[in-house]
Coordinates of C-alpha atoms in Angstrom, one line a residue:
M30 CA -85.2 13.7 -22.2
T31 CA -88.7 12.7 -23.1
I32 CA -91.6 13.9 -20.9
H33 CA -94.5 11.5 -20.8
Q34 CA -97.9 12.7 -19.6
T35 CA -99.6 10.5 -17.0
Q36 CA -102.4 10.4 -14.4
P37 CA -102.2 9.3 -10.8
F38 CA -102.8 5.7 -9.8
D39 CA -104.7 4.8 -6.6
G40 CA -102.9 2.7 -4.0
Q41 CA -99.3 3.8 -4.4
K42 CA -98.8 4.3 -0.6
P43 CA -95.6 2.6 0.5
G44 CA -95.8 0.3 3.5
T45 CA -93.2 -0.7 6.1
S46 CA -90.9 -1.9 3.3
G47 CA -91.7 0.2 0.2
L48 CA -94.5 -0.4 -2.3
R49 CA -95.6 -4.0 -2.9
K50 CA -98.3 -5.1 -5.3
K51 CA -99.1 -8.0 -7.6
T52 CA -96.5 -8.2 -10.4
Q53 CA -99.2 -7.6 -13.0
V54 CA -100.2 -4.3 -11.2
F55 CA -96.6 -3.1 -11.5
M56 CA -96.5 -4.1 -15.2
Q57 CA -99.4 -1.8 -16.1
P58 CA -98.3 1.0 -18.4
K59 CA -96.9 3.9 -16.4
F60 CA -97.5 2.4 -13.0
L61 CA -93.8 1.8 -12.2
E62 CA -92.9 5.0 -13.9
N63 CA -95.3 7.0 -11.8
F64 CA -93.9 5.6 -8.5
I65 CA -90.3 6.1 -9.5
Q66 CA -90.9 9.7 -10.6
A67 CA -92.8 10.4 -7.3
T68 CA -89.8 8.9 -5.4
F69 CA -87.3 11.1 -7.3
D70 CA -89.4 14.2 -6.7
A71 CA -89.9 13.3 -3.0
I72 CA -86.1 13.1 -2.3
G73 CA -85.5 16.5 -3.9
G74 CA -84.9 15.3 -7.4
A75 CA -82.3 12.9 -8.8
A76 CA -80.1 15.6 -10.5
G77 CA -76.4 15.2 -9.7
K78 CA -77.0 12.2 -7.4
T79 CA -75.4 8.8 -7.3
L80 CA -77.7 5.9 -6.6
V81 CA -77.4 2.1 -6.1
L82 CA -79.9 -0.2 -7.9
G83 CA -80.5 -3.9 -7.6
G84 CA -83.0 -6.6 -6.6
D85 CA -83.6 -10.2 -5.8
G86 CA -83.9 -11.5 -9.4
R87 CA -87.6 -12.0 -9.3
F88 CA -89.8 -11.7 -12.4
F89 CA -90.0 -8.2 -13.9
G90 CA -86.9 -7.1 -12.0
A91 CA -84.6 -6.8 -15.0
A92 CA -87.2 -4.9 -17.0
A93 CA -87.9 -2.6 -14.1
A94 CA -84.2 -1.9 -13.7
Q95 CA -83.9 -0.8 -17.3
T96 CA -86.9 1.6 -16.8
I97 CA -85.4 3.0 -13.6
L98 CA -82.0 3.6 -15.3
K99 CA -83.6 5.5 -18.2
M100 CA -85.6 7.5 -15.7
A101 CA -82.6 8.3 -13.5
A102 CA -80.7 9.5 -16.6
A103 CA -83.6 11.6 -17.7
N104 CA -83.9 13.1 -14.3
G105 CA -80.2 14.1 -14.3
A106 CA -78.6 11.5 -12.0
A107 CA -74.8 11.5 -12.2
R108 CA -74.2 7.8 -11.7
V109 CA -76.2 4.6 -10.9
I110 CA -74.3 1.6 -9.5
V111 CA -76.2 -1.6 -10.4
G112 CA -75.6 -5.2 -9.6
Q113 CA -74.7 -7.5 -12.5
G114 CA -77.9 -8.9 -14.0
A115 CA -79.7 -6.3 -11.8
L116 CA -79.1 -8.6 -8.8
L117 CA -78.2 -7.3 -5.4
S118 CA -79.4 -8.6 -2.0
T119 CA -81.0 -6.0 0.2
P120 CA -78.1 -6.0 2.8
A121 CA -75.7 -5.8 -0.1
V122 CA -77.5 -2.7 -1.4
S123 CA -77.3 -1.2 2.1
H124 CA -73.5 -1.9 2.3
M125 CA -72.9 -0.5 -1.2
I126 CA -74.7 2.7 -0.4
R127 CA -72.6 3.1 2.8
K128 CA -69.3 2.0 1.2
R129 CA -69.6 4.2 -1.9
K130 CA -71.3 7.1 0.1
T131 CA -74.1 7.4 -2.4
D132 CA -77.3 9.4 -2.1
G133 CA -79.4 6.3 -1.6
G134 CA -80.6 3.3 -3.6
L135 CA -83.6 1.5 -5.1
I136 CA -84.3 -2.1 -4.2
L137 CA -86.5 -4.2 -6.5
S138 CA -88.0 -6.9 -4.3
A139 CA -91.1 -8.0 -2.5
S140 CA -88.8 -9.7 0.1
H141 CA -90.3 -13.0 1.2
N142 CA -93.4 -12.8 -1.0
P143 CA -93.8 -15.3 -4.0
G144 CA -92.5 -14.2 -7.4
G145 CA -93.4 -14.8 -11.0
P146 CA -96.0 -13.4 -13.4
N147 CA -98.7 -14.2 -10.9
G148 CA -96.6 -13.4 -7.8
D149 CA -95.6 -10.1 -6.2
F150 CA -93.2 -7.3 -6.9
G151 CA -92.0 -4.3 -4.9
V152 CA -89.8 -1.2 -5.0
K153 CA -88.2 0.4 -1.9
F154 CA -86.0 3.5 -1.6
N155 CA -83.1 3.4 0.9
M156 CA -81.5 6.6 2.2
S157 CA -77.9 7.7 2.2
N158 CA -77.3 5.9 5.6
G159 CA -78.2 2.6 3.8
G160 CA -81.5 2.2 5.7
P161 CA -85.1 2.3 4.5
A162 CA -86.7 5.6 3.9
P163 CA -88.3 7.1 7.1
E164 CA -92.1 7.8 7.3
S165 CA -91.5 11.4 6.3
I166 CA -90.1 10.4 3.0
T167 CA -92.6 7.6 2.3
E168 CA -95.5 10.0 3.1
A169 CA -93.9 12.5 0.7
I170 CA -93.7 9.8 -2.0
Y171 CA -97.4 8.9 -1.5
E172 CA -98.5 12.5 -1.6
R173 CA -96.6 13.1 -4.9
T174 CA -98.2 10.0 -6.4
K175 CA -101.6 11.6 -6.0
T176 CA -100.8 14.7 -8.0
L177 CA -98.2 13.5 -10.6
D178 CA -99.1 14.4 -14.2
S179 CA -95.8 13.6 -16.0
Y180 CA -92.6 11.6 -15.7
N181 CA -89.2 11.8 -17.4
I182 CA -87.6 8.9 -19.2
L183 CA -85.1 8.5 -22.0
D184 CA -86.4 6.6 -25.1
V185 CA -83.3 4.6 -25.8
A186 CA -82.2 1.0 -26.0
D187 CA -81.6 -1.1 -22.9
V188 CA -78.3 -1.1 -21.1
D189 CA -76.1 -4.2 -21.0
L190 CA -76.2 -5.3 -17.4
G191 CA -74.6 -8.7 -17.9
T192 CA -71.0 -7.5 -18.0
P193 CA -69.2 -5.5 -15.2
G194 CA -68.0 -2.1 -16.3
T195 CA -69.1 1.5 -16.8
S196 CA -71.1 2.8 -19.7
D197 CA -72.8 6.1 -20.6
L198 CA -76.6 6.6 -20.7
G199 CA -77.6 10.0 -21.7
G200 CA -74.7 11.6 -19.8
M201 CA -75.2 9.4 -16.7
A202 CA -72.7 6.7 -15.8
V203 CA -74.1 3.2 -15.4
E204 CA -71.6 1.2 -13.4
V205 CA -72.3 -2.6 -13.4
V206 CA -70.6 -4.3 -10.4
D207 CA -70.1 -7.9 -9.1
P208 CA -73.1 -8.2 -6.7
V209 CA -71.3 -10.5 -4.3
A210 CA -67.6 -9.5 -3.9
D211 CA -67.9 -6.4 -1.7
Y212 CA -70.5 -8.0 0.6
A213 CA -68.4 -11.1 1.0
D214 CA -65.3 -9.0 1.7
L215 CA -67.3 -7.2 4.4
M216 CA -68.2 -10.5 6.1
E217 CA -64.5 -11.4 6.3
T218 CA -63.8 -8.3 8.4
I219 CA -66.6 -9.1 10.8
F220 CA -66.2 -12.8 11.5
D221 CA -63.4 -15.2 12.3
F222 CA -63.3 -17.1 9.0
D223 CA -60.3 -19.1 10.2
A224 CA -62.2 -20.5 13.1
I225 CA -65.3 -21.3 11.0
R226 CA -63.1 -22.8 8.3
A227 CA -61.4 -25.1 10.8
M228 CA -64.8 -26.2 12.1
F229 CA -65.8 -27.3 8.6
A230 CA -62.5 -29.0 8.1
K231 CA -63.2 -31.2 11.1
G232 CA -66.3 -32.5 9.5
F233 CA -69.0 -30.0 10.6
R234 CA -72.0 -30.4 8.3
M235 CA -74.4 -27.7 7.2
R236 CA -77.4 -27.3 4.9
M237 CA -78.2 -23.8 3.6
D238 CA -81.4 -23.4 1.6
S239 CA -81.3 -20.2 -0.5
M240 CA -84.8 -20.9 -1.9
H241 CA -83.8 -20.0 -5.4
A242 CA -83.5 -16.4 -4.3
A243 CA -80.9 -13.7 -4.0
T244 CA -78.6 -15.3 -1.3
G245 CA -77.7 -18.3 -3.5
P246 CA -74.6 -16.7 -5.2
Y247 CA -73.6 -15.1 -1.9
A248 CA -73.9 -18.3 0.1
V249 CA -72.0 -20.4 -2.4
E250 CA -69.2 -17.8 -2.5
I251 CA -68.9 -17.4 1.3
L252 CA -69.8 -20.8 2.7
E253 CA -68.4 -23.2 0.0
R254 CA -65.6 -21.2 -1.5
R255 CA -64.3 -19.0 1.3
L256 CA -65.1 -21.2 4.3
G257 CA -64.6 -24.6 2.8
A258 CA -68.1 -26.1 3.4
A259 CA -68.7 -29.2 1.3
P260 CA -69.9 -28.6 -2.3
G261 CA -73.6 -28.9 -2.3
T262 CA -74.0 -27.4 1.1
V263 CA -76.0 -24.6 -0.5
V264 CA -79.2 -26.0 -2.1
H265 CA -81.6 -24.1 -4.4
A266 CA -78.7 -21.8 -5.0
E267 CA -79.7 -20.4 -8.4
P268 CA -81.9 -17.3 -8.3
L269 CA -84.9 -17.8 -10.4
P270 CA -87.6 -15.3 -11.5
D271 CA -90.4 -17.4 -9.8
F272 CA -88.1 -18.8 -7.1
G273 CA -88.6 -22.2 -8.7
G274 CA -92.2 -22.1 -7.6
M275 CA -91.2 -21.9 -4.0
H276 CA -92.5 -19.4 -1.5
P277 CA -89.2 -17.7 -0.5
D278 CA -90.1 -17.2 3.2
P279 CA -87.7 -18.9 5.6
N280 CA -90.0 -20.4 8.1
P281 CA -91.1 -23.9 9.1
T282 CA -94.2 -23.7 6.9
W283 CA -92.5 -22.8 3.6
A284 CA -89.0 -24.3 4.1
K285 CA -90.5 -27.8 4.5
E286 CA -87.6 -29.6 2.7
L287 CA -85.0 -28.1 5.1
M288 CA -87.2 -28.7 8.1
A289 CA -87.6 -32.4 7.2
E290 CA -83.9 -32.9 6.7
M291 CA -83.0 -31.1 10.0
M292 CA -85.5 -33.1 11.9
G293 CA -84.6 -36.4 10.3
P294 CA -82.3 -39.2 11.4
N295 CA -79.2 -38.1 9.6
A296 CA -79.5 -34.3 10.1
P297 CA -76.5 -32.1 9.5
D298 CA -75.1 -30.2 12.5
F299 CA -76.6 -26.8 11.4
G300 CA -79.3 -25.7 9.0
A301 CA -80.3 -22.3 7.7
A302 CA -82.4 -20.6 5.1
S303 CA -82.9 -17.1 3.7
D304 CA -85.6 -15.3 1.8
G305 CA -86.2 -13.6 -1.5
D306 CA -83.9 -10.6 -1.1
G307 CA -81.6 -12.0 1.5
D308 CA -82.5 -10.0 4.6
R309 CA -84.2 -12.8 6.6
N310 CA -83.0 -16.0 8.1
M311 CA -84.1 -19.2 9.8
I312 CA -81.8 -21.1 12.2
L313 CA -81.9 -24.8 12.9
G314 CA -79.8 -27.4 14.6
A315 CA -80.0 -31.2 14.4
G316 CA -83.5 -31.9 15.7
V317 CA -84.1 -28.3 16.9
Y318 CA -85.7 -25.2 15.5
V319 CA -84.6 -21.8 16.9
S320 CA -87.3 -19.2 16.9
P321 CA -86.2 -15.8 15.6
S322 CA -86.8 -14.2 19.0
D323 CA -84.6 -16.8 20.7
S324 CA -82.0 -16.5 18.0
L325 CA -81.7 -12.8 18.7
A326 CA -81.4 -13.4 22.4
V327 CA -78.7 -16.1 21.9
I328 CA -76.7 -13.9 19.6
A329 CA -76.9 -11.1 22.1
A330 CA -75.7 -13.3 24.9
N331 CA -72.8 -14.6 22.8
A332 CA -71.9 -11.6 20.7
T333 CA -68.5 -11.0 22.4
L334 CA -67.3 -14.3 21.0
V335 CA -67.4 -12.7 17.5
R336 CA -64.5 -10.4 16.4
S337 CA -66.6 -7.3 15.6
F338 CA -68.3 -7.3 19.1
R339 CA -65.4 -8.2 21.4
G340 CA -65.7 -4.8 23.0
G341 CA -69.3 -5.5 23.9
L342 CA -72.7 -4.4 22.6
K343 CA -73.9 -0.8 22.8
G344 CA -77.5 -1.9 23.2
V345 CA -80.1 -4.2 21.8
A346 CA -83.3 -3.2 19.9
R347 CA -86.3 -5.4 19.0
S348 CA -89.6 -4.7 17.3
M349 CA -92.6 -4.6 19.7
P350 CA -94.1 -7.9 18.6
T351 CA -90.8 -9.7 19.0
S352 CA -90.5 -11.7 22.3
M353 CA -88.9 -10.1 25.3
A354 CA -86.2 -12.7 25.5
A355 CA -83.5 -10.3 24.3
D356 CA -84.6 -7.8 26.9
R357 CA -83.6 -10.3 29.6
V358 CA -80.1 -10.7 28.1
A359 CA -79.6 -6.9 27.8
Q360 CA -80.6 -6.4 31.4
S361 CA -78.1 -9.1 32.5
L362 CA -75.4 -7.3 30.5
G363 CA -76.3 -3.9 31.9
I364 CA -76.9 -2.4 28.4
P365 CA -79.9 -0.5 27.0
H366 CA -82.7 -2.3 25.3
Y367 CA -85.3 -0.7 23.0
E368 CA -88.8 -1.6 21.8
T369 CA -89.7 -0.2 18.4
P370 CA -92.5 -0.5 15.9
T371 CA -92.3 -3.2 13.2
G372 CA -90.2 -2.0 10.2
W373 CA -86.4 -1.9 10.0
K374 CA -86.5 1.9 9.4
F375 CA -87.1 2.4 13.1
F376 CA -83.8 0.9 14.0
G377 CA -81.9 3.3 11.8
N378 CA -81.9 6.2 14.2
L379 CA -80.7 4.1 17.1
L380 CA -77.9 2.6 15.0
D381 CA -76.8 5.9 13.6
A382 CA -76.8 7.5 17.1
G383 CA -74.7 4.7 18.5
K384 CA -77.4 3.6 20.9
C385 CA -77.5 0.0 19.9
S386 CA -75.4 -2.4 17.8
L387 CA -77.8 -5.4 17.5
C388 CA -81.4 -5.4 16.2
G389 CA -84.0 -8.1 15.5
E390 CA -87.6 -8.8 14.5
E391 CA -89.7 -11.9 15.1
S392 CA -90.3 -12.0 11.4
F393 CA -87.0 -13.8 10.8
G394 CA -84.9 -10.6 10.6
T395 CA -81.7 -9.9 12.5
G396 CA -78.9 -7.4 11.9
S397 CA -76.3 -5.1 13.4
D398 CA -74.6 -1.8 12.8
H399 CA -72.6 -3.1 9.8
V400 CA -75.5 -2.1 7.5
R401 CA -78.9 -0.5 8.0
E402 CA -80.9 -3.5 7.0
K403 CA -81.6 -6.9 8.5
D404 CA -79.2 -9.4 7.0
G405 CA -79.8 -13.1 6.7
L406 CA -76.3 -14.3 5.9
W407 CA -74.8 -12.1 8.6
A408 CA -77.1 -13.8 11.2
I409 CA -76.2 -17.3 9.8
L410 CA -72.5 -16.4 10.1
M411 CA -73.0 -15.1 13.6
W412 CA -74.3 -18.6 14.6
L413 CA -71.4 -20.3 12.7
N414 CA -68.9 -18.2 14.5
I415 CA -70.5 -18.8 17.9
L416 CA -70.6 -22.6 17.2
A417 CA -67.0 -22.6 16.2
V418 CA -65.8 -20.8 19.3
R419 CA -68.0 -22.7 21.8
G420 CA -67.6 -26.1 20.3
E421 CA -71.2 -27.1 21.3
T422 CA -74.2 -28.1 19.3
V423 CA -77.1 -25.7 18.6
A424 CA -79.3 -27.7 21.0
E425 CA -76.7 -27.4 23.8
I426 CA -76.3 -23.7 23.3
V427 CA -80.1 -23.1 23.3
S428 CA -80.8 -25.3 26.3
G429 CA -78.0 -23.6 28.2
H430 CA -79.4 -20.2 27.3
F431 CA -82.9 -21.2 28.7
R432 CA -81.4 -22.5 31.9
K433 CA -79.7 -19.2 32.5
F434 CA -82.4 -16.7 31.4
G435 CA -85.6 -18.7 31.4
R436 CA -87.7 -19.3 28.3
N437 CA -90.1 -17.0 26.5
Y438 CA -92.3 -19.5 24.7
Y439 CA -93.3 -17.7 21.5
S440 CA -95.2 -18.1 18.3
R441 CA -96.8 -16.1 15.5
H442 CA -100.2 -17.0 13.9
D443 CA -101.0 -15.4 10.6
Y444 CA -104.5 -15.1 9.1
E445 CA -103.8 -14.2 5.5
A446 CA -106.0 -12.5 2.8
L447 CA -108.8 -11.5 5.2
P448 CA -111.3 -9.0 3.8
K449 CA -109.9 -5.6 4.8
D450 CA -113.2 -4.4 6.2
V451 CA -113.5 -7.5 8.4
A452 CA -109.9 -7.2 9.7
N453 CA -110.3 -3.5 10.4
A454 CA -113.7 -4.0 12.2
L455 CA -112.1 -6.8 14.4
L456 CA -109.3 -4.5 15.6
A457 CA -111.6 -1.5 15.9
D458 CA -113.8 -3.5 18.2
L459 CA -110.8 -4.5 20.3
A460 CA -109.6 -0.8 20.4
G461 CA -112.9 0.2 21.9
R462 CA -112.6 -2.4 24.7
L463 CA -109.0 -1.9 25.7
D464 CA -109.8 0.2 28.8
T465 CA -112.1 -2.6 30.1
L466 CA -109.6 -5.4 29.9
K467 CA -107.4 -4.7 32.9
G468 CA -108.1 -7.2 35.7
L469 CA -109.9 -9.6 33.4
S470 CA -109.3 -13.3 34.4
V471 CA -109.1 -15.6 31.4
E472 CA -107.6 -19.1 31.0
G473 CA -106.0 -18.8 34.5
M474 CA -104.3 -15.5 33.6
T475 CA -105.0 -12.0 34.7
V476 CA -104.7 -9.0 32.3
E477 CA -102.2 -6.6 33.7
S478 CA -102.6 -3.9 31.0
A479 CA -103.8 -3.4 27.4
D480 CA -103.0 -0.6 25.0
E481 CA -102.3 0.4 21.4
F482 CA -98.5 0.8 21.1
S483 CA -97.1 4.2 20.3
Y484 CA -93.3 4.8 19.8
H485 CA -91.5 7.9 20.9
D486 CA -88.1 7.9 19.0
P487 CA -85.4 8.7 21.6
V488 CA -83.2 10.2 18.9
D489 CA -85.3 12.6 16.9
G490 CA -88.4 12.8 19.1
S491 CA -90.8 11.7 16.4
V492 CA -93.9 9.8 17.4
S493 CA -95.4 6.8 15.6
N494 CA -98.9 5.9 16.7
H495 CA -101.2 2.9 16.0
Q496 CA -98.4 0.3 15.9
G497 CA -100.3 -2.7 17.2
F498 CA -102.4 -3.8 20.2
R499 CA -100.8 -5.3 23.3
I500 CA -102.5 -7.4 26.0
L501 CA -100.1 -8.1 28.9
F502 CA -100.8 -10.6 31.6
E503 CA -99.4 -10.8 35.1
G504 CA -96.3 -13.1 35.1
G505 CA -95.0 -12.2 31.6
S506 CA -97.4 -13.7 29.2
R507 CA -98.5 -11.5 26.3
I508 CA -100.7 -11.2 23.2
V509 CA -100.0 -8.8 20.4
L510 CA -102.1 -8.1 17.3
R511 CA -101.4 -6.0 14.2
L512 CA -102.1 -5.9 10.5
S513 CA -99.1 -6.6 8.3
G514 CA -97.8 -4.0 5.9
T515 CA -96.1 -6.5 3.6
G516 CA -99.0 -8.3 2.0
T517 CA -100.4 -7.5 -1.5
E518 CA -103.9 -9.0 -1.2
G519 CA -106.5 -8.4 1.4
A520 CA -105.3 -8.0 5.0
T521 CA -102.9 -10.2 6.9
L522 CA -103.7 -10.3 10.7
R523 CA -100.6 -11.3 12.7
V524 CA -101.2 -12.6 16.2
Y525 CA -98.1 -12.9 18.5
L526 CA -98.3 -15.2 21.5
E527 CA -95.8 -15.2 24.4
K528 CA -95.5 -17.1 27.7
Y529 CA -92.6 -16.7 30.0
V530 CA -91.3 -19.7 32.1
A531 CA -88.5 -18.9 34.5
G532 CA -87.4 -22.5 35.0
P533 CA -85.7 -24.7 35.9
E534 CA -88.8 -26.8 35.3
G535 CA -90.9 -26.6 32.1
L536 CA -88.2 -25.4 29.7
D537 CA -88.4 -28.1 27.1
R538 CA -92.1 -28.2 26.1
D539 CA -93.4 -27.9 22.6
A540 CA -94.1 -24.2 22.0
Q541 CA -97.7 -24.6 20.7
E542 CA -98.5 -26.9 23.7
A543 CA -97.0 -24.4 26.2
L544 CA -98.9 -21.6 24.6
K545 CA -102.4 -23.3 24.6
P546 CA -103.8 -21.0 27.4
V547 CA -102.6 -17.9 25.6
I548 CA -104.1 -19.2 22.2
A549 CA -107.4 -19.8 23.9
A550 CA -107.3 -16.4 25.6
V551 CA -107.0 -14.7 22.1
E552 CA -110.3 -16.2 21.0
K553 CA -112.1 -15.4 24.3
I554 CA -110.9 -11.7 24.3
V555 CA -110.6 -10.9 20.6
G556 CA -113.0 -13.4 18.9
I557 CA -111.1 -14.0 15.6
A558 CA -113.2 -17.1 14.7
R559 CA -116.4 -15.3 15.4
A560 CA -115.5 -12.3 13.3
T561 CA -113.7 -14.0 10.4
G562 CA -115.0 -17.6 10.3
R563 CA -111.4 -18.7 10.4
T564 CA -110.9 -21.5 12.9
A565 CA -107.1 -21.8 12.4
P566 CA -104.3 -19.6 11.2
D567 CA -102.9 -20.0 7.7
V568 CA -99.2 -19.9 8.9
I569 CA -97.7 -20.8 12.2
S570 CA -94.1 -19.8 12.9

C-alpha cells in the first residue's frame, strides 16, 4: 500500500445521484482519489468487503475504474466484481449487488448528462440492498471530503478488464464478468418472453434508440437475440465515450431522430429510448408520445398482465413532481400510494419494507422491486409484455386509460445553467410569499394551497425538508418548482405543470395547449422571466 498525501477539494458534496462534475474536474490530480477514499471511509472502510464496479462507458470511465480498483485493494477489499470493459448499466449494478450479496457498489456515470472530454462524469455509491446511498451516507462522505489528508492506492500496473475471469491485485480478487448475461437472465424470469417473441414473429415492428450508451449491448441481446426483433431494431447500439456526440437523455428534445421516425408516415408500432447508464426510458407508439407520468400510470393499471405481478401490486410510489395520474390508478385498485422527494434512494425503504412494488419519476425513470434502481429496459419490456397480451396499439391503450381514469395533462419546463444566486433568490422570494397565495385567483384558477414539500419516511421516520415548492389549485391543477441536483454547471430550475381533466370531453388535446393557463400562472405568481431574463425554457418534456 502507498499512502499519498492530499488536501480537501471544495464542492465534493454528492447530490441526488452521487457526485457529478465536468469530466475535466474529475481528471484533476487527486480529485477522484479524494472522493473515493472519503466514500470508503464513510462506509466504515473497504477492508474485507466485496464490491461491484461498473459504468456507462463514458470518457474517463475506464481510467477511473483502474484507479478505484487499486484504491480498493490498498484499502483491504476482498473482491471487486467489475463489468467487462468497466461497463455495467446502473440497474445491472443493482442486480449484481443483490444477486451476489455484496457490500455495495460504485457506479461511474453522470446518467443522462453528455459525455466526452468536455462533458460530464460522476461517481455514485450504492448500498448492499442495491439502492443509492441514503442521505446519512452521502452527508458522511461529504463531511469526510472536507477533512481528508491522505488516500491509499497501490502503485501497480493496470488490470486487464477486457477478458472475463479472476485475477489478483495486491491480495484482492478482481472478477471481470459479462456485463449483460445476468441482467438479461433476470428479465426472462420477470416477463413472458414467449408472448413477446410471438408478437415480433407476427410482424410487430419496433425501434430502440440506445443513444450510443450503456443499454446498447443489453438491448441487442434481449430484443434482437432473445426476443427475435428484426436485426437493426436497436440503433446507436455501440457505447461510445462521448455517446457519439449525442446528449444521452431520452426525451423528445434530445431523441429527435427517434421522435421524427415515430411521428412519421411509416412509423414502427413501438418506439423506445434509454439514457447514458440505462436507468431511464422514453415510450412512444406510432404517432403518440407517452409521458413518463402517464407511462407509470398505464403500467400500474396493467401490471397484472405481466408474470411477476400476477398476484397484484403491493403499492405504487412516485416522486412529488411526478403527476398524480398513478395515484388515481392506485386508488381504483385499493392499494397504497406514496409521494416521495426526487431521488430513487427515497423509494428504497418502501421497496425493502414491502410497502410498494412499482415506482416512478417524471424524469423518465420507472422501476420495480426487482432491483433498487430505476430501470429503462425493464420499463420497455413491461410495455412490450402489455402490448403482447392486450393485442392493442400504444395509442389505443393510452386513450382507453384516459377514458377510464381521466387525464393529467403534464409537462416539465427546464431552465438550464441559470446563475445560482439568481435561481436561489427566485425561490427564496417564492418561499417568503407562500402563506399569502391561498385563495389567489389567477388565469381562471384559484390557489387551494401552497407549501414547501417535506417528506416523512413511513419506514424509518426520517424527515427530508426543502424538497420543492408546490402550488395547488382547486380542481386538480398544480405547479411544482425545484432546483435539480443532477446538473454540473450553474443551476437548473425545473418547473412542473399539471392540469387534470376528468373527461369524457377534452382528453385528446395537445399537452402544451391544454396547459397554457397553468404556464401563464407560473409567470404571474413566480416571475421567472422577470427574475432571469429567460422568456422560454431550454427543454420541454
